[in-house]
Amino acid sequence: MPKICLCLTGPTIEKNLEALDRYRKVVDLVELRADFLEPQEMFRIRSFPEKAGLPTILTVRRLQDGGRFDQGEGVRLVIIAKGLAFADQDKRKNFAYVDIEHDLQIPAIQEAARIFGTKVIRSIHCRDGVPANLPELWSSLSSSPFEIPKLAAHARGIEDTERLFRFFGSLETGERIVTGMGDYGFCTRILPERLGSMLVYASATGAGLKPGAPGQLDPDVLRKQYRLGSDDASVDLYGILGSPSVLGSLSPHIHNAGFAELGIDARYLPFPADDLDAFMRLAELLDIKGLSVTVPFKERVLSLLGESAMEVAAIGACNTMVRSKAGWAGYNTDAMGFRSALLHFLGRTELKGLRACIVGAGGAARSVAYTLHGLGVEACVINRSLPKAKRLAEEYGFPWAGMTERAVELIESYNDLIVQTTSVGMEGGQPGDPLDWYQFSGGEALFETIYNPAETVLLKRARDSGCRVTNGHTMLLDQAAAQFRLFTGQDYPDQVQL
Ligand code: ATR
């Protein structure tokens, strides 16, 4: 079972020990990042393992490998050597591991490590992506039976992540450490067992320390939200596919809390993806059982579906994929989530004759148009790209316009309700206000489908003008509950506090 290794990046030994105390119960070992220590503290590291009371990795990471150490190599070797040699040679009090880069071959250090019972982790840091010659590189790293090979590669895209899982998933078990860094490598930090990695590094952010590498998660997130340490290899996997914002998505929190409450052995992860084909290969490899689909893939996944629910074809967008005999079955829970959240927001059970403006013409807008049409609402569509506005609007006989001042007249005659569906203002998306040329009268109701941030620039401006406003939070919860039912066959538990 993979262990959680707390990466300690404090400026002093004391600060690191304080941070460790905060997490002691949820981590298995620690890494002392001596390169983050103040200069005078670097020479006090020898007593650290005894004070920590947990197996400890000593690392003095160089700048070129993503660390902080900027002094000469001679000084670095002295620090490592001092750290290894414990005065009374009591191996229990020594560093359990020392992380040494692949290009550092110093027999005296390797010999000292052996004498003091410290195992060498032989590491390579690939900051420019997963190298093309991964198999050759890995075999050169793993050439000594006395050393543990470690690869930390920055995933430049989801294809890099897929290559990591494909390569390491096919290797025999054995001691090794593998991490994909950065947003696209996020899932490697939740699924170390699928890479055969003996540990996953975590950062003490809850204790105020910086992550030791991009993408490291807090141990509490790993244990509580992703339940690392349960029967990892057999757990069913689910996830949310999107770009660029899924790491800030609330969906993992919602679904994982539901699984935990009902005792379902499953885990739900965010998968930021820049390439749909590469992601789908990864989904096959990991045997992902179900997916939430968000910007910008809701329409693009249609061609992957072997079967789909009636509303998917009617809306022309799919936000839920579930494995079926036909490959993937597609559903759309956005429409149902929007419908219930909208009726709740307006405090009405029917909306016949209401006049509404749909802002945007992407996948989310398609669900909104379908729902409003079904409710008998008279709507118009405005969108940055005119052909897309026209295509969506014509399906329902709605008028349309581009997203410019020229649309003001149209909005003004369809402004009982404005539904904002674009990604403008979303965390991780383009900042700003998609309607900055429109003056609210105060009589409009604004339904902003974005929920992160809770208040977009547009929502704040509408509220300040006296409009009734809501964000996409309730819609998210309602559509997620419907997804949960499709994923598990069970109702989302009421008792979960979100
Ligand atoms: P989703 O499936 O969530 O709706 P999508 O299909 O990619 O995502 O649609 C995104 C919507 O946001 C589209 O209406 C898009 O406008 P275009 O059709 O012109 O691309 C809109 N959008 C994205 N960025 C925008 C921007 N900077 N300004 C205005 N609209 C934008």
XYZ file of C-alpha atoms and ligand atoms in Angstrom:
529
model
C 0.000 0.000 0.000
C 1.568 3.377 -0.951
C 2.693 5.549 1.905
C 2.187 9.282 2.353
C 5.462 11.163 2.696
C 5.191 14.649 4.163
C 7.550 17.022 2.385
C 8.887 19.497 4.960
C 9.966 22.820 3.495
C 10.192 25.004 6.603
C 13.096 27.433 7.134
C 14.152 25.876 10.458
C 14.249 22.428 12.062
C 11.771 23.618 14.718
C 9.256 24.887 12.143
C 9.437 21.545 10.346
C 8.869 19.609 13.557
C 5.858 21.800 14.373
C 4.432 21.129 10.918
C 5.058 17.407 11.332
C 3.176 17.400 14.637
C 0.140 18.796 12.832
C 0.144 15.764 10.451
C 1.871 13.032 12.430
C -1.203 10.782 12.602
C -1.913 10.836 8.869
C 1.546 10.438 7.317
C 3.892 7.445 7.173
C 7.227 9.123 6.602
C 8.747 12.548 6.062
C 11.143 14.202 3.656
C 13.373 16.897 5.085
C 14.011 19.345 2.261
C 17.286 20.759 3.532
C 17.437 23.079 0.519
C 14.575 25.094 2.059
C 16.419 25.519 5.392
C 18.140 28.732 6.407
C 21.932 28.350 5.884
C 22.844 27.898 9.568
C 20.061 25.301 9.983
C 21.459 23.099 7.232
C 24.206 21.947 9.553
C 21.725 20.912 12.269
C 19.979 18.251 10.230
C 21.744 15.244 11.703
C 19.487 14.986 14.739
C 16.311 15.470 12.705
C 15.300 11.810 12.163
C 15.425 11.106 15.892
C 13.368 14.201 16.683
C 10.893 13.403 13.889
C 10.368 9.843 15.109
C 9.317 8.708 11.614
C 11.391 7.292 8.761
C 12.944 10.332 7.122
C 14.265 11.086 3.639
C 17.106 13.589 3.394
C 16.953 15.723 0.260
C 19.087 18.717 -0.709
C 17.527 19.557 -4.048
C 19.466 21.709 -6.527
C 17.937 24.679 -8.346
C 18.265 22.891 -11.696
C 16.093 20.032 -10.375
C 13.347 22.301 -9.057
C 14.853 22.790 -5.579
C 16.251 25.799 -3.753
C 19.896 24.872 -3.214
C 22.030 27.463 -4.984
C 25.443 26.987 -3.356
C 28.279 24.940 -4.780
C 28.189 21.182 -5.185
C 30.988 20.800 -2.617
C 28.863 22.430 0.100
C 25.907 20.250 -0.847
C 27.976 17.085 -0.510
C 29.229 18.173 2.908
C 25.629 18.710 4.066
C 24.552 15.299 2.765
C 27.593 13.593 4.338
C 27.006 15.321 7.681
C 23.376 14.331 7.599
C 24.216 10.689 7.027
C 26.762 10.190 9.786
C 25.067 9.855 13.139
C 27.533 10.000 16.028
C 26.530 6.877 17.910
C 25.798 4.875 14.755
C 22.359 3.959 16.057
C 20.692 3.175 12.764
C 17.223 3.812 14.119
C 18.191 7.441 14.611
C 19.637 7.937 11.132
C 17.996 9.071 7.951
C 16.151 6.111 6.480
C 16.719 7.373 2.937
C 18.840 9.908 1.122
C 17.665 11.271 -2.216
C 20.581 11.585 -4.614
C 20.240 12.746 -8.190
C 21.003 10.381 -11.053
C 24.134 12.235 -12.085
C 25.706 12.257 -8.638
C 27.959 9.231 -8.386
C 30.107 9.710 -5.287
C 31.264 6.316 -3.969
C 32.131 7.770 -0.525
C 28.552 8.974 -0.020
C 27.083 5.701 -1.248
C 29.399 3.818 1.097
C 28.509 6.119 4.023
C 24.809 5.560 3.309
C 25.349 1.784 3.384
C 27.298 1.909 6.664
C 24.698 4.090 8.383
C 21.764 2.036 7.154
C 20.461 4.761 4.852
C 18.938 3.665 1.563
C 19.704 5.702 -1.564
C 16.782 7.016 -3.603
C 18.239 7.590 -7.085
C 16.192 10.392 -8.555
C 15.703 12.185 -11.802
C 13.605 15.321 -12.290
C 12.282 15.937 -15.764
C 10.937 19.465 -15.741
C 10.272 19.565 -19.486
C 7.854 16.668 -19.642
C 8.016 12.875 -19.673
C 11.150 12.081 -21.693
C 10.816 10.289 -25.017
C 13.397 7.700 -23.935
C 11.542 6.799 -20.721
C 12.265 3.014 -20.860
C 16.034 3.496 -21.370
C 16.187 6.247 -18.761
C 14.324 4.119 -16.245
C 16.518 1.094 -16.785
C 19.641 3.194 -16.219
C 18.111 4.589 -12.996
C 17.200 1.119 -11.764
C 20.566 -0.491 -12.433
C 21.578 -0.881 -8.767
C 19.651 -3.374 -6.640
C 20.667 -1.340 -3.547
C 18.979 1.852 -4.707
C 15.359 2.912 -5.131
C 14.758 4.568 -8.524
C 12.627 7.719 -8.564
C 11.225 9.683 -11.482
C 9.444 13.008 -11.075
C 8.328 14.356 -14.433
C 6.364 17.480 -15.164
C 3.361 16.384 -17.248
C 3.037 18.936 -20.076
C -0.272 17.469 -21.183
C -2.561 14.554 -20.371
C -0.649 12.442 -22.894
C 2.440 12.640 -20.664
C 0.317 11.351 -17.781
C -1.061 8.553 -19.925
C 2.501 7.531 -20.847
C 3.489 7.422 -17.184
C 0.579 5.118 -16.287
C 1.114 2.941 -19.363
C 4.824 2.471 -18.760
C 4.885 2.104 -14.979
C 1.613 0.159 -14.862
C 3.233 -2.511 -17.022
C 6.381 -2.886 -14.900
C 6.796 -5.569 -12.300
C 6.314 -4.526 -8.716
C 9.381 -3.436 -6.823
C 10.493 -0.450 -4.799
C 10.142 2.691 -6.881
C 8.833 6.251 -6.669
C 6.990 7.876 -9.567
C 5.272 11.249 -9.699
C 3.720 13.330 -12.445
C 4.070 16.988 -11.497
C 1.817 19.888 -12.425
C -1.908 20.054 -13.183
C -1.929 17.272 -15.765
C -0.078 15.000 -13.355
C -2.598 15.573 -10.567
C -4.081 12.073 -10.808
C -0.657 10.452 -10.298
C -0.720 11.893 -6.789
C -4.056 10.224 -6.028
C -3.283 6.909 -7.728
C 0.302 6.043 -6.735
C -0.585 2.345 -6.577
C -1.428 2.330 -10.315
C 2.147 3.439 -11.000
C 3.607 0.989 -8.506
C 4.937 3.963 -6.545
C 5.798 3.103 -2.941
C 4.911 6.595 -1.765
C 3.258 9.846 -2.653
C 4.705 13.166 -1.566
C 2.380 15.560 0.235
C 2.923 19.132 1.358
C 2.267 20.659 4.764
C 0.247 23.555 3.359
C -2.207 23.380 6.274
C 0.757 24.140 8.547
C 1.813 27.098 6.410
C 4.657 25.407 4.483
C 5.181 25.693 0.749
C 4.732 22.658 -1.532
C 8.071 21.020 -2.324
C 7.000 20.471 -5.946
C 4.125 21.734 -8.120
C 0.923 19.811 -7.456
C 1.719 18.292 -4.058
C -1.445 17.925 -1.990
C -2.086 18.278 1.707
C -2.162 14.872 3.502
C -5.628 15.656 4.866
C -6.903 16.014 1.299
C -5.297 12.698 0.337
C -6.670 10.832 3.354
C -10.073 12.468 3.825
C -11.202 13.506 0.370
C -9.486 10.813 -1.713
C -9.294 8.172 1.042
C -5.771 7.059 0.203
C -4.925 3.943 2.125
C -8.198 2.160 1.508
C -8.067 -0.794 -0.868
C -6.526 1.371 -3.566
C -5.831 -1.052 -6.374
C -9.390 -2.399 -6.614
C -11.267 0.841 -5.993
C -13.645 1.967 -8.781
C -12.546 5.206 -10.411
C -14.693 8.127 -11.530
C -13.720 11.615 -12.528
C -14.411 14.949 -14.093
C -12.947 15.713 -17.505
C -12.450 19.327 -18.498
C -10.121 22.184 -19.224
C -8.788 24.393 -17.783
C -10.614 24.669 -14.500
C -11.398 21.199 -13.133
C -8.800 21.276 -10.352
C -10.984 23.898 -8.664
C -14.143 21.873 -9.289
C -16.376 21.003 -6.358
C -17.422 17.740 -8.000
C -14.647 15.601 -6.427
C -15.697 16.879 -3.022
C -19.382 16.143 -3.710
C -18.949 12.642 -5.136
C -16.204 11.468 -2.773
C -18.264 12.602 0.227
C -21.227 10.644 -1.157
C -19.112 7.497 -1.687
C -17.692 7.765 1.831
C -21.106 8.276 3.417
C -22.562 5.222 1.689
C -19.428 3.088 2.163
C -18.945 2.732 -1.600
C -15.420 1.672 -2.563
C -14.885 4.332 -5.219
C -12.833 7.446 -5.822
C -13.583 10.499 -7.975
C -10.738 12.611 -9.386
C -10.369 15.770 -11.442
C -8.738 15.164 -14.829
C -7.644 18.395 -16.497
C -7.128 17.377 -20.106
C -5.821 19.152 -23.175
C -6.292 16.230 -25.556
C -9.504 14.181 -25.631
C -8.007 11.167 -27.453
C -5.100 10.870 -25.024
C -7.477 11.234 -22.088
C -9.768 8.487 -23.398
C -6.753 6.169 -23.706
C -5.972 6.947 -20.083
C -9.608 6.305 -19.119
C -9.359 2.837 -20.698
C -6.048 2.132 -19.029
C -7.352 3.104 -15.596
C -10.705 1.455 -16.270
C -12.586 4.603 -15.277
C -16.217 3.686 -14.652
C -17.903 7.044 -15.076
C -17.167 10.634 -15.997
C -18.572 14.062 -15.504
C -17.809 16.118 -18.588
C -17.382 19.856 -18.563
C -15.978 22.757 -20.625
C -14.943 22.355 -23.449
C -15.771 18.682 -24.032
C -19.560 18.391 -23.672
C -20.123 18.370 -27.411
C -16.847 16.744 -28.417
C -17.595 13.550 -26.447
C -20.802 12.886 -28.416
C -18.867 10.981 -31.080
C -17.492 8.617 -28.406
C -20.869 7.429 -27.148
C -22.080 3.933 -27.992
C -25.536 4.768 -26.653
C -27.160 7.833 -25.181
C -30.233 9.006 -23.349
C -32.896 10.842 -25.322
C -32.007 14.288 -23.926
C -28.383 14.009 -25.098
C -29.368 14.022 -28.742
C -32.059 16.658 -28.141
C -29.635 18.974 -26.332
C -26.611 18.100 -28.440
C -24.372 17.921 -25.356
C -23.364 15.255 -22.878
C -22.155 15.959 -19.346
C -22.183 12.408 -17.962
C -20.561 9.249 -19.335
C -21.037 5.824 -17.796
C -19.440 2.588 -18.934
C -21.896 0.272 -20.627
C -21.903 -2.787 -22.867
C -21.844 -0.417 -25.839
C -18.679 1.286 -24.559
C -19.818 4.577 -23.075
C -23.406 5.611 -22.416
C -24.067 9.357 -22.443
C -26.500 11.361 -20.312
C -27.178 15.005 -19.640
C -27.921 15.953 -16.053
C -27.278 19.685 -16.624
C -30.759 20.244 -18.014
C -32.438 18.611 -15.043
C -30.115 20.407 -12.583
C -30.749 23.757 -14.277
C -34.507 23.217 -14.313
C -34.807 22.460 -10.610
C -32.360 25.218 -9.588
C -34.126 27.784 -11.802
C -37.618 27.005 -10.488
C -36.269 27.158 -6.947
C -34.514 30.488 -7.643
C -37.602 32.102 -9.161
C -39.899 30.494 -6.580
C -42.251 29.309 -9.326
C -43.447 25.995 -10.659
C -44.073 27.127 -14.217
C -42.547 29.838 -16.389
C -44.771 30.041 -19.459
C -44.429 33.428 -21.176
C -41.318 34.487 -19.253
C -38.766 36.247 -21.488
C -35.150 35.206 -21.119
C -31.753 35.870 -22.649
C -29.248 33.026 -22.896
C -25.657 34.278 -22.894
C -23.390 31.795 -24.713
C -24.037 28.982 -27.159
C -21.759 26.170 -25.962
C -22.655 22.904 -24.288
C -24.054 24.504 -21.124
C -26.145 26.930 -23.183
C -27.611 24.016 -25.109
C -28.942 22.460 -21.882
C -30.328 25.828 -20.818
C -32.059 26.436 -24.175
C -33.567 22.929 -24.120
C -34.889 23.453 -20.584
C -36.244 26.970 -21.171
C -37.963 25.841 -24.352
C -39.490 22.896 -22.506
C -40.797 25.297 -19.840
C -42.484 27.494 -22.449
C -40.070 30.414 -21.912
C -39.562 32.822 -24.823
C -35.811 33.192 -25.152
C -33.067 34.711 -27.260
C -29.429 33.633 -27.629
C -26.427 35.925 -27.698
C -22.941 34.595 -28.249
C -19.460 35.771 -29.207
C -19.471 33.616 -32.301
C -22.550 34.461 -34.366
C -22.850 31.169 -36.319
C -23.020 29.225 -33.043
C -25.675 31.575 -31.668
C -27.679 31.160 -34.871
C -27.339 27.379 -34.905
C -28.575 26.985 -31.319
C -31.307 29.626 -31.548
C -32.755 28.247 -34.784
C -33.255 24.814 -33.214
C -35.869 26.379 -30.937
C -37.089 29.237 -33.111
C -35.411 31.837 -30.828
C -33.902 35.124 -32.098
C -30.121 35.572 -31.783
C -27.338 38.157 -31.856
C -23.572 38.486 -31.438
C -22.233 39.454 -28.050
C -21.758 43.170 -28.623
C -23.531 46.455 -27.929
C -25.733 45.663 -30.916
C -27.383 42.973 -28.788
C -28.626 45.512 -26.205
C -31.945 46.012 -27.943
C -32.523 42.273 -28.123
C -31.639 41.710 -24.470
C -33.858 44.582 -23.417
C -36.888 42.836 -24.818
C -35.876 39.440 -23.301
C -34.703 40.497 -19.890
C -37.019 39.024 -17.261
C -34.237 36.490 -16.844
C -30.601 36.448 -18.022
C -28.785 33.114 -17.948
C -25.001 33.401 -18.226
C -23.417 30.181 -19.550
C -20.012 31.210 -20.927
C -16.724 30.456 -19.202
C -15.882 34.164 -18.863
C -15.278 34.987 -15.205
C -14.776 31.345 -14.216
C -11.807 30.454 -12.000
C -9.031 29.470 -14.390
C -10.899 30.866 -17.406
C -10.793 34.266 -19.036
C -11.393 36.956 -16.418
C -13.939 39.742 -16.872
C -17.595 40.429 -17.457
C -19.088 39.006 -20.676
C -21.838 41.672 -20.675
C -19.757 44.686 -19.675
C -21.569 46.736 -22.319
C -25.037 46.021 -20.863
C -26.563 48.201 -18.106
C -28.839 46.292 -15.741
C -32.136 48.006 -14.999
C -32.463 46.182 -11.676
C -35.555 44.304 -12.827
C -33.706 41.365 -14.372
C -33.188 38.080 -12.573
C -29.627 36.874 -13.251
C -28.823 33.159 -13.242
C -25.013 32.834 -13.431
C -24.120 29.183 -14.119
C -20.559 29.658 -12.782
C -20.138 28.685 -9.120
C -16.382 29.179 -8.739
C -15.906 31.992 -7.886
C -19.161 32.281 -5.968
C -19.482 35.855 -7.182
C -18.356 36.680 -10.711
C -17.826 40.275 -11.847
C -21.134 40.050 -13.719
C -23.045 38.680 -10.749
C -21.711 41.420 -8.466
C -22.613 44.126 -10.976
C -26.152 42.750 -11.340
C -26.579 42.493 -7.578
C -25.295 46.069 -7.116
C -27.870 47.196 -9.690
C -30.654 45.703 -7.605
C -31.200 42.482 -9.579
C -32.103 39.145 -8.002
C -29.128 36.899 -8.591
C -27.991 33.332 -8.128
C -24.829 31.475 -9.025
C -24.482 27.906 -10.321
C -24.046 26.214 -6.941
C -27.535 24.730 -6.580
C -27.530 23.700 -10.231
C -24.204 21.957 -9.657
C -25.502 20.044 -6.640
C -28.728 19.025 -8.371
C -26.954 17.805 -11.519
C -24.304 16.040 -9.400
C -26.985 14.164 -7.446
C -28.418 12.926 -10.740
C -24.930 11.883 -11.868
C -24.324 10.072 -8.601
C -27.463 8.029 -9.239
C -26.228 7.133 -12.730
C -22.781 6.202 -11.390
C -23.872 4.147 -8.372
C -27.568 3.342 -8.771
C -28.107 4.970 -5.362
C -29.576 8.304 -4.266
C -27.121 10.937 -3.088
C -27.166 10.794 0.725
C -29.081 13.705 2.338
C -26.910 13.689 5.416
C -23.756 14.889 3.566
C -23.000 18.505 4.493
C -21.637 20.339 1.441
P -19.647 24.612 -22.226
O -19.745 23.197 -22.675
O -19.397 24.704 -20.765
O -20.777 25.490 -22.613
P -18.169 25.459 -24.518
O -18.990 24.551 -25.338
O -16.695 25.522 -24.760
O -18.336 25.156 -22.970
O -18.785 26.925 -24.632
C -18.180 28.004 -24.034
C -19.039 29.232 -24.261
O -18.348 30.333 -23.675
C -19.252 29.573 -25.721
O -20.488 30.206 -25.858
C -18.102 30.559 -25.979
O -18.326 31.449 -27.044
P -17.903 31.033 -28.554
O -18.992 30.130 -29.030
O -17.867 32.312 -29.273
O -16.587 30.345 -28.440
C -18.135 31.321 -24.691
N -16.876 32.011 -24.449
C -15.703 31.453 -24.102
N -14.764 32.418 -23.961
C -15.380 33.587 -24.222
C -14.951 34.953 -24.237
N -13.706 35.276 -23.939
N -15.855 35.898 -24.524
C -17.131 35.580 -24.810
N -17.591 34.309 -24.832
C -16.728 33.342 -24.542
